[in-house]
PDB file of C-alpha atoms in Angstrom:
ATOM      1  CA  MET D 130      -0.075   0.004   0.107  1.00  0.00           C
ATOM      2  CA  ALA D 131       1.388   3.294  -0.892  1.00  0.00           C
ATOM      3  CA  THR D 132       1.719   6.029   1.757  1.00  0.00           C
ATOM      4  CA  GLY D 133       2.185   9.716   1.630  1.00  0.00           C
ATOM      5  CA  ASP D 134       0.561  13.127   2.376  1.00  0.00           C
ATOM      6  CA  ILE D 135      -3.139  13.319   3.220  1.00  0.00           C
ATOM      7  CA  PRO D 136      -4.999  12.893   0.003  1.00  0.00           C
ATOM      8  CA  ARG D 137      -6.958  15.801  -1.540  1.00  0.00           C
ATOM      9  CA  VAL D 138     -10.680  14.770  -1.923  1.00  0.00           C
ATOM     10  CA  SER D 139     -13.586  17.072  -3.334  1.00  0.00           C
ATOM     11  CA  ALA D 140     -17.276  16.737  -3.553  1.00  0.00           C
ATOM     12  CA  ALA D 141     -19.934  17.486  -5.927  1.00  0.00           C
ATOM     13  CA  LEU D 142     -23.790  17.542  -5.279  1.00  0.00           C
ATOM     14  CA  TYR D 143     -26.790  17.181  -7.561  1.00  0.00           C
ATOM     15  CA  LEU D 144     -30.459  16.209  -7.528  1.00  0.00           C
ATOM     16  CA  LYS D 145     -31.904  13.842 -10.177  1.00  0.00           C
ATOM     17  CA  PRO D 146     -34.659  14.481 -11.501  1.00  0.00           C
ATOM     18  CA  SER D 147     -34.840  18.235 -10.944  1.00  0.00           C
ATOM     19  CA  THR D 148     -38.456  18.176  -9.939  1.00  0.00           C
ATOM     20  CA  TYR D 149     -39.949  17.250  -6.516  1.00  0.00           C
ATOM     21  CA  SER D 150     -43.316  15.778  -7.108  1.00  0.00           C
ATOM     22  CA  LEU D 151     -45.680  15.642  -4.161  1.00  0.00           C
ATOM     23  CA  SER D 152     -47.660  12.765  -5.362  1.00  0.00           C
ATOM     24  CA  SER D 153     -44.771  10.391  -6.187  1.00  0.00           C
ATOM     25  CA  LYS D 154     -41.370   9.356  -4.831  1.00  0.00           C
ATOM     26  CA  PRO D 155     -38.897  12.133  -4.270  1.00  0.00           C
ATOM     27  CA  PRO D 156     -35.781  12.613  -6.467  1.00  0.00           C
ATOM     28  CA  THR D 157     -32.430  11.247  -5.643  1.00  0.00           C
ATOM     29  CA  LEU D 158     -29.591  13.313  -3.967  1.00  0.00           C
ATOM     30  CA  HIS D 159     -26.188  12.275  -5.395  1.00  0.00           C
ATOM     31  CA  LEU D 160     -22.785  12.909  -3.737  1.00  0.00           C
ATOM     32  CA  GLU D 161     -20.061  12.538  -5.995  1.00  0.00           C
ATOM     33  CA  ILE D 162     -16.575  12.092  -4.332  1.00  0.00           C
ATOM     34  CA  THR D 163     -13.321  12.224  -6.014  1.00  0.00           C
ATOM     35  CA  SER D 164      -9.837  11.499  -4.810  1.00  0.00           C
ATOM     36  CA  TYR D 165      -6.628  13.089  -6.387  1.00  0.00           C
ATOM     37  CA  HIS D 166      -4.183  10.765  -4.634  1.00  0.00           C
ATOM     38  CA  SER D 167      -1.813   8.829  -6.697  1.00  0.00           C
ATOM     39  CA  SER D 168      -3.113   5.462  -5.615  1.00  0.00           C
ATOM     40  CA  PRO D 169      -6.341   4.113  -4.141  1.00  0.00           C
ATOM     41  CA  ILE D 170      -7.539   4.927  -0.655  1.00  0.00           C
ATOM     42  CA  THR D 171     -10.486   3.304   1.311  1.00  0.00           C
ATOM     43  CA  ILE D 172     -12.652   5.397   3.522  1.00  0.00           C
ATOM     44  CA  PHE D 173     -15.350   4.823   6.044  1.00  0.00           C
ATOM     45  CA  ALA D 174     -18.199   6.874   4.640  1.00  0.00           C
ATOM     46  CA  ASP D 175     -20.302   7.328   7.709  1.00  0.00           C
ATOM     47  CA  ARG D 176     -20.679  11.144   7.773  1.00  0.00           C
ATOM     48  CA  LEU D 177     -19.620  11.684   4.166  1.00  0.00           C
ATOM     49  CA  SER D 178     -22.868  10.361   2.603  1.00  0.00           C
ATOM     50  CA  PRO D 179     -26.249  12.052   1.318  1.00  0.00           C
ATOM     51  CA  GLU D 180     -28.155   9.781   3.754  1.00  0.00           C
ATOM     52  CA  TRP D 181     -26.516  11.513   6.702  1.00  0.00           C
ATOM     53  CA  MET D 182     -26.854  14.948   5.286  1.00  0.00           C
ATOM     54  CA  LEU D 183     -30.567  14.444   4.957  1.00  0.00           C
ATOM     55  CA  ARG D 184     -31.160  12.640   8.325  1.00  0.00           C
ATOM     56  CA  ASN D 185     -29.805  15.284  10.594  1.00  0.00           C
ATOM     57  CA  GLY D 186     -31.482  18.197   9.002  1.00  0.00           C
ATOM     58  CA  THR D 187     -28.315  20.451   9.327  1.00  0.00           C
ATOM     59  CA  ALA D 188     -26.191  20.112   6.219  1.00  0.00           C
ATOM     60  CA  LEU D 189     -28.581  21.592   3.682  1.00  0.00           C
ATOM     61  CA  LEU D 190     -30.500  24.729   3.526  1.00  0.00           C
ATOM     62  CA  ILE D 191     -33.687  24.482   1.336  1.00  0.00           C
ATOM     63  CA  THR D 192     -35.247  27.903   0.461  1.00  0.00           C
ATOM     64  CA  ASP D 193     -38.662  28.826  -1.375  1.00  0.00           C
ATOM     65  CA  LEU D 194     -37.530  31.194  -4.036  1.00  0.00           C
ATOM     66  CA  ALA D 195     -40.857  32.831  -3.775  1.00  0.00           C
ATOM     67  CA  GLY D 196     -40.334  35.244  -0.850  1.00  0.00           C
ATOM     68  CA  ASP D 197     -36.939  33.727   0.071  1.00  0.00           C
ATOM     69  CA  ARG D 198     -38.437  31.709   2.805  1.00  0.00           C
ATOM     70  CA  VAL D 199     -36.380  28.945   4.583  1.00  0.00           C
ATOM     71  CA  VAL D 200     -38.063  25.671   4.809  1.00  0.00           C
ATOM     72  CA  GLU D 201     -37.423  24.438   8.275  1.00  0.00           C
ATOM     73  CA  GLN D 202     -36.426  20.907   8.881  1.00  0.00           C
ATOM     74  CA  ILE D 203     -36.347  18.618  11.922  1.00  0.00           C
ATOM     75  CA  LYS D 204     -32.875  18.726  13.361  1.00  0.00           C
ATOM     76  CA  ARG D 205     -31.412  15.511  14.945  1.00  0.00           C
ATOM     77  CA  LYS D 206     -28.172  14.970  16.972  1.00  0.00           C
ATOM     78  CA  PRO D 207     -27.001  11.462  16.323  1.00  0.00           C
ATOM     79  CA  CYS D 208     -25.151   9.687  19.294  1.00  0.00           C
ATOM     80  CA  ARG D 209     -21.691   8.625  18.480  1.00  0.00           C
ATOM     81  CA  ILE D 210     -20.800   7.449  22.044  1.00  0.00           C
ATOM     82  CA  PRO D 211     -19.363   4.022  21.658  1.00  0.00           C
ATOM     83  CA  PRO D 212     -20.938   1.085  23.630  1.00  0.00           C
ATOM     84  CA  PRO D 213     -19.221  -0.191  26.872  1.00  0.00           C
ATOM     85  CA  SER D 214     -15.690  -1.611  26.270  1.00  0.00           C
ATOM     86  CA  GLY D 215     -17.070  -5.310  26.834  1.00  0.00           C
ATOM     87  CA  VAL D 216     -19.731  -4.965  24.045  1.00  0.00           C
ATOM     88  CA  PHE D 217     -18.655  -6.295  20.474  1.00  0.00           C
ATOM     89  CA  VAL D 218     -18.924  -3.657  17.872  1.00  0.00           C
ATOM     90  CA  PRO D 219     -19.309  -4.915  14.288  1.00  0.00           C
ATOM     91  CA  LEU D 220     -17.606  -3.616  11.424  1.00  0.00           C
ATOM     92  CA  THR D 221     -20.050  -1.988   8.914  1.00  0.00           C
ATOM     93  CA  GLU D 222     -18.098  -3.327   5.751  1.00  0.00           C
ATOM     94  CA  SER D 223     -20.726  -1.640   3.467  1.00  0.00           C
ATOM     95  CA  LYS D 224     -19.517   1.941   4.540  1.00  0.00           C
ATOM     96  CA  LEU D 225     -15.999   1.159   3.637  1.00  0.00           C
ATOM     97  CA  GLN D 226     -15.685   2.568   0.109  1.00  0.00           C
ATOM     98  CA  THR D 227     -12.564   2.849  -2.229  1.00  0.00           C
ATOM     99  CA  LEU D 228     -11.701   5.936  -3.996  1.00  0.00           C
ATOM    100  CA  TYR D 229      -9.484   5.510  -7.100  1.00  0.00           C
ATOM    101  CA  PRO D 230      -7.336   8.245  -8.542  1.00  0.00           C
ATOM    102  CA  GLU D 231      -9.781  10.860 -10.282  1.00  0.00           C
ATOM    103  CA  GLN D 232     -12.372   8.149 -10.726  1.00  0.00           C
ATOM    104  CA  PRO D 233     -15.599   9.941  -9.077  1.00  0.00           C
ATOM    105  CA  LEU D 234     -17.542   7.704  -6.554  1.00  0.00           C
ATOM    106  CA  VAL D 235     -21.303   8.400  -6.466  1.00  0.00           C
ATOM    107  CA  LEU D 236     -23.250   7.799  -3.441  1.00  0.00           C
ATOM    108  CA  ALA D 237     -26.948   8.342  -3.575  1.00  0.00           C
ATOM    109  CA  ALA D 238     -30.064   8.694  -1.378  1.00  0.00           C
ATOM    110  CA  PRO D 239     -33.764   9.573  -1.782  1.00  0.00           C
ATOM    111  CA  PHE D 240     -34.230  13.166  -1.261  1.00  0.00           C
ATOM    112  CA  SER D 241     -36.521  12.532   1.745  1.00  0.00           C
ATOM    113  CA  ILE D 242     -36.588  15.783   3.979  1.00  0.00           C
ATOM    114  CA  ASN D 243     -37.775  15.555   7.591  1.00  0.00           C
ATOM    115  CA  PHE D 244     -39.703  18.957   7.179  1.00  0.00           C
ATOM    116  CA  LYS D 245     -40.916  20.809  10.105  1.00  0.00           C
ATOM    117  CA  ARG D 246     -44.339  22.322   9.851  1.00  0.00           C
ATOM    118  CA  GLN D 247     -44.313  26.155   9.349  1.00  0.00           C
ATOM    119  CA  ASN D 248     -46.224  28.512  11.656  1.00  0.00           C
ATOM    120  CA  ASN D 249     -46.005  31.946   9.813  1.00  0.00           C
ATOM    121  CA  SER D 250     -48.359  34.647  11.294  1.00  0.00           C
ATOM    122  CA  SER D 251     -47.631  36.825   8.311  1.00  0.00           C
ATOM    123  CA  GLU D 252     -48.676  34.287   5.739  1.00  0.00           C
ATOM    124  CA  SER D 253     -52.097  34.749   4.090  1.00  0.00           C
ATOM    125  CA  GLU D 254     -54.944  32.475   4.781  1.00  0.00           C
ATOM    126  CA  ALA D 255     -55.068  31.327   0.995  1.00  0.00           C
ATOM    127  CA  ARG D 256     -51.453  30.597   1.218  1.00  0.00           C
ATOM    128  CA  LYS D 257     -51.708  28.438   4.482  1.00  0.00           C
ATOM    129  CA  ASP D 258     -54.354  26.553   2.842  1.00  0.00           C
ATOM    130  CA  GLU D 259     -52.366  25.978  -0.281  1.00  0.00           C
ATOM    131  CA  ARG D 260     -49.334  24.761   1.899  1.00  0.00           C
ATOM    132  CA  GLU D 261     -51.104  22.712   4.384  1.00  0.00           C
ATOM    133  CA  SER D 262     -53.164  20.777   1.850  1.00  0.00           C
ATOM    134  CA  SER D 263     -49.983  18.692   1.274  1.00  0.00           C
ATOM    135  CA  ASP D 264     -48.204  16.466   3.868  1.00  0.00           C
ATOM    136  CA  ARG D 265     -45.015  18.346   3.120  1.00  0.00           C
ATOM    137  CA  PRO D 266     -44.504  21.967   3.614  1.00  0.00           C
ATOM    138  CA  LEU D 267     -43.596  22.536  -0.006  1.00  0.00           C
ATOM    139  CA  ILE D 268     -45.950  24.419  -2.386  1.00  0.00           C
ATOM    140  CA  PRO D 269     -46.529  23.185  -6.021  1.00  0.00           C
ATOM    141  CA  SER D 270     -45.392  25.337  -8.929  1.00  0.00           C
ATOM    142  CA  HIS D 271     -42.821  27.052  -6.707  1.00  0.00           C
ATOM    143  CA  LYS D 272     -38.976  26.746  -7.156  1.00  0.00           C
ATOM    144  CA  TYR D 273     -36.663  25.786  -4.307  1.00  0.00           C
ATOM    145  CA  LYS D 274     -32.786  26.103  -3.834  1.00  0.00           C
ATOM    146  CA  VAL D 275     -30.708  23.747  -1.984  1.00  0.00           C
ATOM    147  CA  SER D 276     -27.384  25.065  -0.644  1.00  0.00           C
ATOM    148  CA  LEU D 277     -24.898  24.009   1.998  1.00  0.00           C
ATOM    149  CA  SER D 278     -26.022  25.455   5.339  1.00  0.00           C
ATOM    150  CA  GLY D 279     -22.388  25.891   6.895  1.00  0.00           C
ATOM    151  CA  HIS D 280     -23.630  24.420   9.891  1.00  0.00           C
ATOM    152  CA  ARG D 281     -20.598  22.995  11.933  1.00  0.00           C
ATOM    153  CA  HIS D 282     -22.391  21.202  14.898  1.00  0.00           C
ATOM    154  CA  LEU D 283     -22.514  17.879  12.673  1.00  0.00           C
ATOM    155  CA  PRO D 284     -20.083  18.340   9.902  1.00  0.00           C
ATOM    156  CA  TRP D 285     -20.452  15.865   6.954  1.00  0.00           C
ATOM    157  CA  ASP D 286     -17.534  17.171   4.817  1.00  0.00           C
ATOM    158  CA  SER D 287     -14.736  15.288   6.269  1.00  0.00           C
ATOM    159  CA  ILE D 288     -13.365  11.695   6.343  1.00  0.00           C
ATOM    160  CA  ARG D 289     -12.641  10.712   9.841  1.00  0.00           C
ATOM    161  CA  TRP D 290     -11.361   7.333   9.094  1.00  0.00           C
ATOM    162  CA  TRP D 291      -9.368   6.208   5.924  1.00  0.00           C
ATOM    163  CA  GLU D 292      -6.536   3.992   4.917  1.00  0.00           C
ATOM    164  CA  TYR D 293      -4.284   3.356   1.922  1.00  0.00           C
ATOM    165  CA  GLY D 294      -5.222   0.699  -0.307  1.00  0.00           C
ATOM    166  CA  MET D 295      -8.332  -1.004  -1.979  1.00  0.00           C
ATOM    167  CA  LYS D 296     -11.254  -2.316   0.315  1.00  0.00           C
ATOM    168  CA  ASP D 297     -10.062  -5.967   0.033  1.00  0.00           C
ATOM    169  CA  GLU D 298      -6.490  -4.916   0.850  1.00  0.00           C
ATOM    170  CA  VAL D 299      -7.597  -2.933   3.988  1.00  0.00           C
ATOM    171  CA  LEU D 300     -10.098  -5.627   5.126  1.00  0.00           C
ATOM    172  CA  GLY D 301      -7.128  -8.122   4.973  1.00  0.00           C
ATOM    173  CA  THR D 302      -5.491  -6.415   7.600  1.00  0.00           C
ATOM    174  CA  GLY D 303      -7.991  -7.461  10.287  1.00  0.00           C
ATOM    175  CA  LEU D 304      -9.808  -4.124  10.986  1.00  0.00           C
ATOM    176  CA  ASP D 305     -11.365  -3.742  14.531  1.00  0.00           C
ATOM    177  CA  GLY D 306     -15.131  -2.461  14.175  1.00  0.00           C
ATOM    178  CA  ARG D 307     -14.721  -0.415  17.421  1.00  0.00           C
ATOM    179  CA  GLU D 308     -11.646   1.537  16.070  1.00  0.00           C
ATOM    180  CA  VAL D 309     -12.879   2.176  12.632  1.00  0.00           C
ATOM    181  CA  ARG D 310     -16.495   3.241  13.825  1.00  0.00           C
ATOM    182  CA  TYR D 311     -15.387   5.248  16.933  1.00  0.00           C
ATOM    183  CA  GLY D 312     -11.590   5.673  16.794  1.00  0.00           C
ATOM    184  CA  ARG D 313      -9.225   8.095  15.238  1.00  0.00           C
ATOM    185  CA  SER D 314      -7.969   7.926  11.863  1.00  0.00           C
ATOM    186  CA  PRO D 315      -4.680   6.149  11.454  1.00  0.00           C
ATOM    187  CA  HIS D 316      -3.515   9.006   9.090  1.00  0.00           C
ATOM    188  CA  GLY D 317      -5.430  11.989  10.174  1.00  0.00           C
ATOM    189  CA  THR D 318      -8.778  13.530   9.005  1.00  0.00           C
ATOM    190  CA  ILE D 319      -9.342  14.347   5.416  1.00  0.00           C
ATOM    191  CA  LEU D 320     -11.132  17.642   4.957  1.00  0.00           C
ATOM    192  CA  VAL D 321     -13.206  17.399   1.801  1.00  0.00           C
ATOM    193  CA  ASP D 322     -13.093  20.305  -0.601  1.00  0.00           C
ATOM    194  CA  THR D 323     -16.760  21.595  -1.179  1.00  0.00           C
ATOM    195  CA  SER D 324     -15.686  24.839  -2.923  1.00  0.00           C
ATOM    196  CA  GLN D 325     -17.358  23.529  -6.388  1.00  0.00           C
ATOM    197  CA  ILE D 326     -20.560  22.727  -4.917  1.00  0.00           C
ATOM    198  CA  ASP D 327     -23.209  24.759  -6.730  1.00  0.00           C
ATOM    199  CA  THR D 328     -26.657  25.591  -5.613  1.00  0.00           C
ATOM    200  CA  ILE D 329     -29.346  22.975  -6.608  1.00  0.00           C
ATOM    201  CA  VAL D 330     -32.634  24.418  -7.753  1.00  0.00           C
ATOM    202  CA  PHE D 331     -35.686  22.232  -8.204  1.00  0.00           C
ATOM    203  CA  ASP D 332     -39.305  22.702  -9.088  1.00  0.00           C
ATOM    204  CA  CYS D 333     -42.157  21.398  -6.831  1.00  0.00           C
ATOM    205  CA  THR D 334     -45.190  19.896  -8.640  1.00  0.00           C
ATOM    206  CA  GLU D 335     -48.380  18.039  -7.548  1.00  0.00           C
TER     207      GLU D 335
END
């Protein structure tokens, strides 16, 4: 396994399709991860995943472009406290992903947002009726934008645990589930470059 400096990794984010239909399944959020290291590395993608970003309600900011209204999400604080020392911690192999040099890895999850009901006293009664007729606080015919919130309480844009080499090679070293899931990285944290992530715009339909 090659070694060296901490690899540079970048991320891109996009939504397909670019329409959110209230009467069918949600679109899919894609997170594209690219490593620029000269050889493969294997990461434990626990926080660096679209599922994590959506589940906790803090990574993304969703704004109704009609009136520049932020759509509130239910925020969660997941617990990362390891179980007592005598408890076996399994290794979640499905979260181990190999990044090959300049070959994007795409992780995807349904764009299922945990919306919080809005209570806006300045909103007209007609507007309230229009919005509350849906089980989600999105309004048909409106456009919405999705951007990074910059919220640092639950950072998603870092790789806490990673190792040089491909997944099979890394698994062959006899990984300890507790160390991978709760311990420190053997080589230091990778801070993911998110500077090229553009704002996502989608339409809401019935």
